[in-house]
Amino acid sequence: MTKTHKNKYTAVNHLTIKKTMTVNELVKAMESVGVLGSKRIAAACNIMESMIKDKDCAVFLGCAGPLVPGGMKNIIIDMIENKLIDVLVTTGATLTHDMAEALGYHHFQGTAKVDDVELNKKKIDRIYDSFMPNEVYEGMEDFFEKNLAVFEKEKMNVKEFIKKIGELLPNKNKSILKAAYENNIPIFCPAIADSGIGLMIWGQIAKGKKINVDAFDDLKDILDIAWDCKKVGVIYIGGGVPKNYIQQAMQLSPKGANYGVQITTDREEFGGSSGAPLREGISWGKMEYKAQNIEVFCDATIALPLLYAALKERL
Amino acid sequence: MTKTHKNKYTAVNHLTIKKTMTVNELVKAMESVGVLGSKRIAAACNIMESMIKDKDCAVFLGCAGPLVPGGMKNIIIDMIENKLIDVLVTTGATLTHDMAEALGYHHFQGTAKVDDVELNKKKIDRIYDSFMPNEVYEGMEDFFEKNLAVFEKEKMNVKEFIKKIGELLPNKNKSILKAAYENNIPIFCPAIADSGIGLMIWGQIAKGKKINVDAFDDLKDILDIAWDCKKVGVIYIGGGVPKNYIQQAMQLSPKGANYGVQITTDREEFGGSSGAPLREGISWGKMEYKAQNIEVFCDATIALPLLYAALKERL
Amino acid sequence: MTKTHKNKYTAVNHLTIKKTMTVNELVKAMESVGVLGSKRIAAACNIMESMIKDKDCAVFLGCAGPLVPGGMKNIIIDMIENKLIDVLVTTGATLTHDMAEALGYHHFQGTAKVDDVELNKKKIDRIYDSFMPNEVYEGMEDFFEKNLAVFEKEKMNVKEFIKKIGELLPNKNKSILKAAYENNIPIFCPAIADSGIGLMIWGQIAKGKKINVDAFDDLKDILDIAWDCKKVGVIYIGGGVPKNYIQQAMQLSPKGANYGVQITTDREEFGGSSGAPLREGISWGKMEYKAQNIEVFCDATIALPLLYAALKERL
Amino acid sequence: MTKTHKNKYTAVNHLTIKKTMTVNELVKAMESVGVLGSKRIAAACNIMESMIKDKDCAVFLGCAGPLVPGGMKNIIIDMIENKLIDVLVTTGATLTHDMAEALGYHHFQGTAKVDDVELNKKKIDRIYDSFMPNEVYEGMEDFFEKNLAVFEKEKMNVKEFIKKIGELLPNKNKSILKAAYENNIPIFCPAIADSGIGLMIWGQIAKGKKINVDAFDDLKDILDIAWDCKKVGVIYIGGGVPKNYIQQAMQLSPKGANYGVQITTDREEFGGSSGAPLREGISWGKMEYKAQNIEVFCDATIALPLLYAALKERL
């Protein structure tokens, strides 16, 4: 029987695993496999490739979730160092985790099957099955103490505040903050106060130090970027504030995103921004009517390495 | 056979539905039913009752998700007006939706089975199956234009900024912002810039207006409340920044929460804050070792009315 | 501003919780609330009411999941005794749990935070946070030993085999099997071999007993019911085989279901039958083009008592 | 700072993507990455490798979900042809889809954004975003008509019935049924009546044909295999009856599984067998106390190709 249905549908080609495949060979094979999650992976990789190869396209990456304790840091750094993204929006937690590692601390491979009372006595903070020693806060406090003059000097917005941290961090440990600073990629973090960094700044304020960071001022910066570029690609790893902050920049700028990829484990029926499908953004003007877009319903620590390894092979 | 196992386990009592039950009768019946979600509802209701009836306990409510477009607004307002909570932390989206309704606009009962291109042409923004007309932004812009002098006058922090909005909003429509202002319940919103309100302020700044809202300054306010109260109860509707901002106040203050209830559809294995079980907070010092706490894995628009109707019957 | 949008959308009415509400008052209030899960609960209750009050409608109930260890048994029994359903399709596990309780055993309120090695040594089988003592198998074995002659006598199909168990079970403990037998409601269970009951029968076969239960024969019985009724209503608690077995009866019979309610925690994007939306069944002829149908995305042990308490108040 | 915590925890090594990686290189890199889903993929691959390389170990594979419409058929066939598994337990739907393709029909790459009424008029059955033309039933009916004598001849159990289909299917199209027959791998399917195959048999019975397939008889066959092997490895793709049927064979046989891998999108808190963690099986005697086991919380159409490509590279 023909492999093309009379209504012009193409037959599902079953994925055949060869002895040794590169990740890109696997992801390409997922493309014609047919359907469900594997096809979403293939489609997401193609859309990411398109937005990155499109010279006119500015790529906005929104990252939520425990990417640093989860061991995904180097993928974000690699995207920055290879200039694959133009804007990074993330959470205060990710910046805190990244800053801690930049200062020489580590996250540790732990377990969720543990007595949290014991961990508390050992001064270990648990992030599911990753452990962060409480001592990181001492290192962060020292950092801000040492550099206080810089932060007290002038009024700045959140983007500038984050950039300043990146500038002042030591070079010897890889970090998102340092890589973004060196490659002049702006990092936005609207909820910066909701983080260990926020707590450190509170500590200084409590001591009567004057640190003035404006909550609204960097909106103009992300909007300018959205306004000035010819096309936009958005990549959302998880949802939350990082996704929404990029979405609203698209909403207010004259055009929506032309390319969109979202990795999420949330679902649309609960109505939150994190689970909202990208096409919902069309109603808001956040996505172009004919934007290429796909959701991948998967743990980001599985989908992101898979996508990025395939992507890197292609670039 | 005995209904008590030799290992002292109590038998599951099957829930029996009577002809006409009050919500509290149903929730109480769920308690001895045994297990799974229904027992979590019963436990959550008991813990909420305990924290609210505990004179020494300050109750921190964190709200994420589309509560206003979802029709849950009056429950939050009722909790405020009855002084059941002492602190509210929420998202910029919720404050924007609430402000729009305070200004006389409505959210509408729509559908997710719709062409978003058509909605965009009709200037309707979709929130899953709830519709928000774009015109709300005009009303919000007018509000800030009209009251600009107030906001330009002084430097303020986010909590003060939100309180000022509540003060200036008209009285004729019920709103969370107004109720919180009138009942002197502080509202915190670290990611306020990530919202329609943020976009309105950007609009003013773009016109050269000076609005100085500090990103970090109100950390001292939420920490003072956490520090000064004898005991703490936390209620998390969804996760995101509202949950995390309360969690970190508990982390830094000398004691953790004594009571905790979380309604979530997320799961712990993905490692994000939204899905983290409350007991994980013990390692961080966010929860007391012996804190009463429970997670309810349920759409908040189902669990919250059920819990609150039972609670209201008890109080 | 008008509460009706120029495009004729109705405004969201916020749910207001009164001092003492009956469950039906709460569920009715959810209806005009607007959107998301609460509206799905209201819609599901209306559709269940419609199918039950429709004299021409045969109601097929498919039950998966741990309803007996979860304490939901009496709701199913009450639906049977009140003749609200015409057909029950369930899992072997549910029939096993129900049979155990019919024989006087209990499920116990346990916990998931437990050492399964210890439970194994105590001969306790864990079903998440419900415990089943291993001794139930002894009681079941005695039952089949004692009644073996009945089961050896004749060749029967699965439906007849289950009915026979219901007939032979003692009267003193309420059970689904006994209630279905007494009210002449057929119970189908295609995967009966996949259960404790199956293991007991294997034990008899291993001893050389002849028990002939036909795997396909009762398809004619469920199809006859689907064929003979004027209209069909389907209620799916969870998915799995119970849902699919009813779905395929609708597929083969001349008409699809006119009413459909599904309570599920699964999602459509993974492509399984359990998460498939009811409307997908239209393509198969399992649902009528204009069937009233809704999915409720919720733990059944929360949604079912809520729906049934409201329903019972209405009937 | 040392990369080993004083409490002996190992630091998280961030996954570094190289220019061209084989799938196995990626999965191996996931191992030391640390935590969350990526580490579960690495652990699952190691456990699968161990059970397959363990000469004393019989591997039981349970498959639920739309693997054939999803394009995963060849992975299962490859596992069979390479003798990586000893037992396959699956659903009637998978056998029906596989039989249809064996008879020369195809599943087609469709979309979920479609009018199911239109599909119904086109005689196309939708499985999320995969399409199955209704005509497959004609081909299946012809198959059973043609081979009726074989099926009428003798009384058989479900395993034998399935094996007979595999024997009689044409050779020209690859299929799970044919591969299993040729490689003498038994296929169990307790809910065979719940499938298109079941409907075809009903059609014959309706015409007065005598087809006697016993519902319980093949329990002895799966139990014999569980009983006779030295060690057991279990792999569950999804849950449902396939998982549970293997689990109960482990429960009744003297030993539990020594190795276990489960790919699921379900969660334990709802209490169903599909979401139950493997360790829960320890209480039942389904898993050995010290069994190596891991859950992967992921869409099987993403995790399975990733795991199998890495595994194939290793073998």
Tab-separated table of C-alpha atoms in Angstrom, chain C residues 107-292:
chain	number	residue	atom	x	y	z
C	107	HIS	CA	-7.090	-1.353	53.700
C	108	PHE	CA	-5.214	0.770	56.187
C	109	GLN	CA	-4.212	4.412	56.401
C	110	GLY	CA	-0.465	4.280	55.927
C	111	THR	CA	2.183	6.566	54.584
C	112	ALA	CA	4.470	6.734	51.555
C	113	LYS	CA	7.338	7.905	53.770
C	114	VAL	CA	8.186	4.391	54.864
C	115	ASP	CA	10.847	1.725	54.433
C	116	ASP	CA	9.389	-0.755	51.932
C	117	VAL	CA	11.820	-3.417	53.153
C	118	GLU	CA	10.258	-3.168	56.613
C	119	LEU	CA	6.764	-3.360	55.122
C	120	ASN	CA	7.748	-6.441	53.165
C	121	LYS	CA	8.957	-8.102	56.344
C	122	LYS	CA	5.624	-7.202	57.968
C	123	LYS	CA	3.800	-8.691	54.963
C	124	ILE	CA	2.160	-5.389	54.096
C	125	ASP	CA	1.668	-4.361	50.456
C	126	ARG	CA	1.850	-0.613	49.886
C	127	ILE	CA	-0.416	1.308	47.514
C	128	TYR	CA	1.165	4.778	47.792
C	129	ASP	CA	0.005	5.759	51.298
C	130	SER	CA	-2.538	2.978	51.757
C	131	PHE	CA	-1.528	-0.395	53.178
C	132	MET	CA	-2.982	-3.803	52.290
C	133	PRO	CA	-2.051	-6.755	54.530
C	134	ASN	CA	-0.845	-9.772	52.579
C	135	GLU	CA	-3.264	-11.986	54.481
C	136	VAL	CA	-6.056	-10.885	52.145
C	137	TYR	CA	-4.719	-13.427	49.670
C	138	GLU	CA	-5.342	-16.248	52.132
C	139	GLY	CA	-8.944	-15.194	52.467
C	140	MET	CA	-9.340	-14.983	48.719
C	141	GLU	CA	-7.751	-18.387	48.255
C	142	ASP	CA	-10.168	-19.890	50.799
C	143	PHE	CA	-13.085	-18.296	48.948
C	144	PHE	CA	-12.137	-19.884	45.636
C	145	GLU	CA	-11.281	-23.220	47.259
C	146	LYS	CA	-14.664	-23.285	48.932
C	147	ASN	CA	-16.561	-22.309	45.772
C	148	LEU	CA	-14.430	-24.125	43.283
C	149	ALA	CA	-17.225	-26.452	42.185
C	150	VAL	CA	-19.257	-23.487	41.019
C	151	PHE	CA	-16.420	-22.099	38.939
C	152	GLU	CA	-15.412	-25.488	37.555
C	153	LYS	CA	-18.935	-26.409	36.534
C	154	GLU	CA	-19.314	-24.404	33.385
C	155	LYS	CA	-17.496	-22.387	30.777
C	156	MET	CA	-18.160	-18.715	31.377
C	157	ASN	CA	-17.014	-15.327	30.149
C	158	VAL	CA	-15.325	-12.669	32.289
C	159	LYS	CA	-18.547	-10.779	33.010
C	160	GLU	CA	-20.244	-13.992	34.158
C	161	PHE	CA	-17.212	-14.961	36.231
C	162	ILE	CA	-17.286	-11.593	38.031
C	163	LYS	CA	-21.048	-11.816	38.558
C	164	LYS	CA	-20.591	-15.251	40.107
C	165	ILE	CA	-18.076	-13.849	42.575
C	166	GLY	CA	-20.544	-11.121	43.490
C	167	GLU	CA	-23.254	-13.725	44.031
C	168	LEU	CA	-21.078	-15.870	46.283
C	169	LEU	CA	-19.551	-13.107	48.406
C	170	PRO	CA	-20.892	-12.740	51.958
C	171	ASN	CA	-23.525	-10.096	52.540
C	172	LYS	CA	-22.244	-8.591	55.745
C	173	ASN	CA	-19.687	-6.200	54.211
C	174	LYS	CA	-20.622	-3.658	51.571
C	175	SER	CA	-18.925	-4.257	48.284
C	176	ILE	CA	-19.084	-3.139	44.664
C	177	LEU	CA	-19.208	-6.756	43.531
C	178	LYS	CA	-22.168	-7.609	45.748
C	179	ALA	CA	-24.047	-4.381	45.025
C	180	ALA	CA	-23.605	-4.873	41.281
C	181	TYR	CA	-24.838	-8.456	41.571
C	182	GLU	CA	-27.890	-7.486	43.627
C	183	ASN	CA	-28.766	-4.598	41.342
C	184	ASN	CA	-28.033	-6.565	38.206
C	185	ILE	CA	-25.411	-4.109	36.962
C	186	PRO	CA	-22.893	-5.913	34.745
C	187	ILE	CA	-19.230	-5.497	35.587
C	188	PHE	CA	-16.682	-5.901	32.806
C	189	CYS	CA	-12.963	-6.363	33.421
C	190	PRO	CA	-11.024	-7.362	30.303
C	191	ALA	CA	-7.712	-7.572	32.178
C	192	ILE	CA	-9.077	-9.714	35.022
C	193	ALA	CA	-6.044	-12.019	34.782
C	194	ASP	CA	-3.911	-9.002	35.715
C	195	SER	CA	-4.960	-8.989	39.392
C	196	GLY	CA	-4.906	-10.806	42.696
C	197	ILE	CA	-8.026	-12.604	41.533
C	198	GLY	CA	-6.052	-13.771	38.507
C	199	LEU	CA	-3.298	-15.042	40.758
C	200	MET	CA	-5.842	-17.015	42.833
C	201	ILE	CA	-7.250	-18.639	39.701
C	202	TRP	CA	-3.717	-19.439	38.525
C	203	GLY	CA	-3.246	-21.151	41.887
C	204	GLN	CA	-6.241	-23.369	41.223
C	205	ILE	CA	-5.174	-24.112	37.651
C	206	ALA	CA	-1.727	-24.995	38.977
C	207	LYS	CA	-3.415	-27.574	41.179
C	208	GLY	CA	-4.965	-29.067	38.064
C	209	LYS	CA	-8.415	-27.536	38.466
C	210	LYS	CA	-10.353	-26.713	35.314
C	211	ILE	CA	-11.569	-23.131	35.184
C	212	ASN	CA	-12.599	-21.970	31.729
C	213	VAL	CA	-13.143	-18.232	31.431
C	214	ASP	CA	-13.300	-16.900	27.900
C	215	ALA	CA	-11.297	-13.753	27.109
C	216	PHE	CA	-13.434	-12.437	24.235
C	217	ASP	CA	-16.931	-13.689	24.859
C	218	ASP	CA	-18.339	-10.798	26.901
C	219	LEU	CA	-17.565	-8.284	24.155
C	220	LYS	CA	-20.964	-9.281	22.750
C	221	ASP	CA	-22.575	-8.344	26.058
C	222	ILE	CA	-21.185	-4.816	26.312
C	223	LEU	CA	-21.818	-4.287	22.598
C	224	ASP	CA	-25.411	-5.440	22.949
C	225	ILE	CA	-26.000	-2.861	25.672
C	226	ALA	CA	-24.374	-0.145	23.558
C	227	TRP	CA	-26.440	-1.272	20.591
C	228	ASP	CA	-29.787	-1.483	22.333
C	229	CYS	CA	-29.908	1.799	24.249
C	230	LYS	CA	-31.215	4.991	22.667
C	231	LYS	CA	-28.477	7.228	24.051
C	232	VAL	CA	-25.190	6.759	25.860
C	233	GLY	CA	-23.430	8.641	28.634
C	234	VAL	CA	-19.841	7.808	29.575
C	235	ILE	CA	-18.048	8.675	32.808
C	236	TYR	CA	-14.336	7.919	32.993
C	237	ILE	CA	-12.546	8.003	36.323
C	238	GLY	CA	-8.987	7.714	35.114
C	239	GLY	CA	-8.148	6.007	31.848
C	240	GLY	CA	-6.532	2.674	31.077
C	241	VAL	CA	-8.464	-0.392	29.984
C	242	PRO	CA	-11.793	0.613	31.611
C	243	LYS	CA	-12.006	3.768	29.516
C	244	ASN	CA	-10.780	2.130	26.344
C	245	TYR	CA	-13.119	-0.873	26.650
C	246	ILE	CA	-16.129	1.440	26.822
C	247	GLN	CA	-14.719	3.621	24.041
C	248	GLN	CA	-14.424	0.694	21.659
C	249	ALA	CA	-17.962	-0.439	22.433
C	250	MET	CA	-19.064	3.037	21.327
C	251	GLN	CA	-16.832	2.795	18.283
C	252	LEU	CA	-18.412	-0.407	17.033
C	253	SER	CA	-22.003	0.349	17.952
C	254	PRO	CA	-24.001	2.462	15.488
C	255	LYS	CA	-23.860	5.606	17.631
C	256	GLY	CA	-21.289	7.320	19.797
C	257	ALA	CA	-21.771	8.712	23.295
C	258	ASN	CA	-24.095	11.706	23.691
C	259	TYR	CA	-22.655	12.731	27.045
C	260	GLY	CA	-19.111	12.361	28.331
C	261	VAL	CA	-17.200	13.246	31.490
C	262	GLN	CA	-13.585	12.308	32.099
C	263	ILE	CA	-11.592	12.863	35.288
C	264	THR	CA	-7.917	12.503	34.500
C	265	THR	CA	-4.456	13.669	35.540
C	266	ASP	CA	-2.920	12.571	32.241
C	267	ARG	CA	-2.435	14.839	29.207
C	268	GLU	CA	-3.130	14.462	25.515
C	269	GLU	CA	0.337	15.312	24.189
C	270	PHE	CA	1.743	11.923	25.177
C	271	GLY	CA	-0.762	10.260	22.875
C	272	GLY	CA	-2.075	7.552	25.194
C	273	SER	CA	-5.712	6.572	25.525
C	274	SER	CA	-5.803	7.673	29.168
C	275	GLY	CA	-4.961	11.264	28.332
C	276	ALA	CA	-6.916	11.476	25.089
C	277	PRO	CA	-9.566	14.199	25.139
C	278	LEU	CA	-13.112	12.990	24.614
C	279	ARG	CA	-13.421	14.973	21.392
C	280	GLU	CA	-10.659	12.787	19.878
C	281	GLY	CA	-13.261	10.013	20.119
C	282	ILE	CA	-15.400	11.818	17.562
C	283	SER	CA	-12.977	10.841	14.814
C	284	TRP	CA	-13.406	7.200	15.828
C	285	GLY	CA	-17.186	7.394	16.102
C	286	LYS	CA	-16.905	6.927	19.876
C	287	MET	CA	-18.579	10.273	20.557
C	288	GLU	CA	-21.462	11.948	18.728
C	289	TYR	CA	-20.561	15.111	16.798
C	290	LYS	CA	-22.541	17.275	19.193
C	291	ALA	CA	-21.956	15.312	22.379
C	292	GLN	CA	-21.796	17.313	25.594
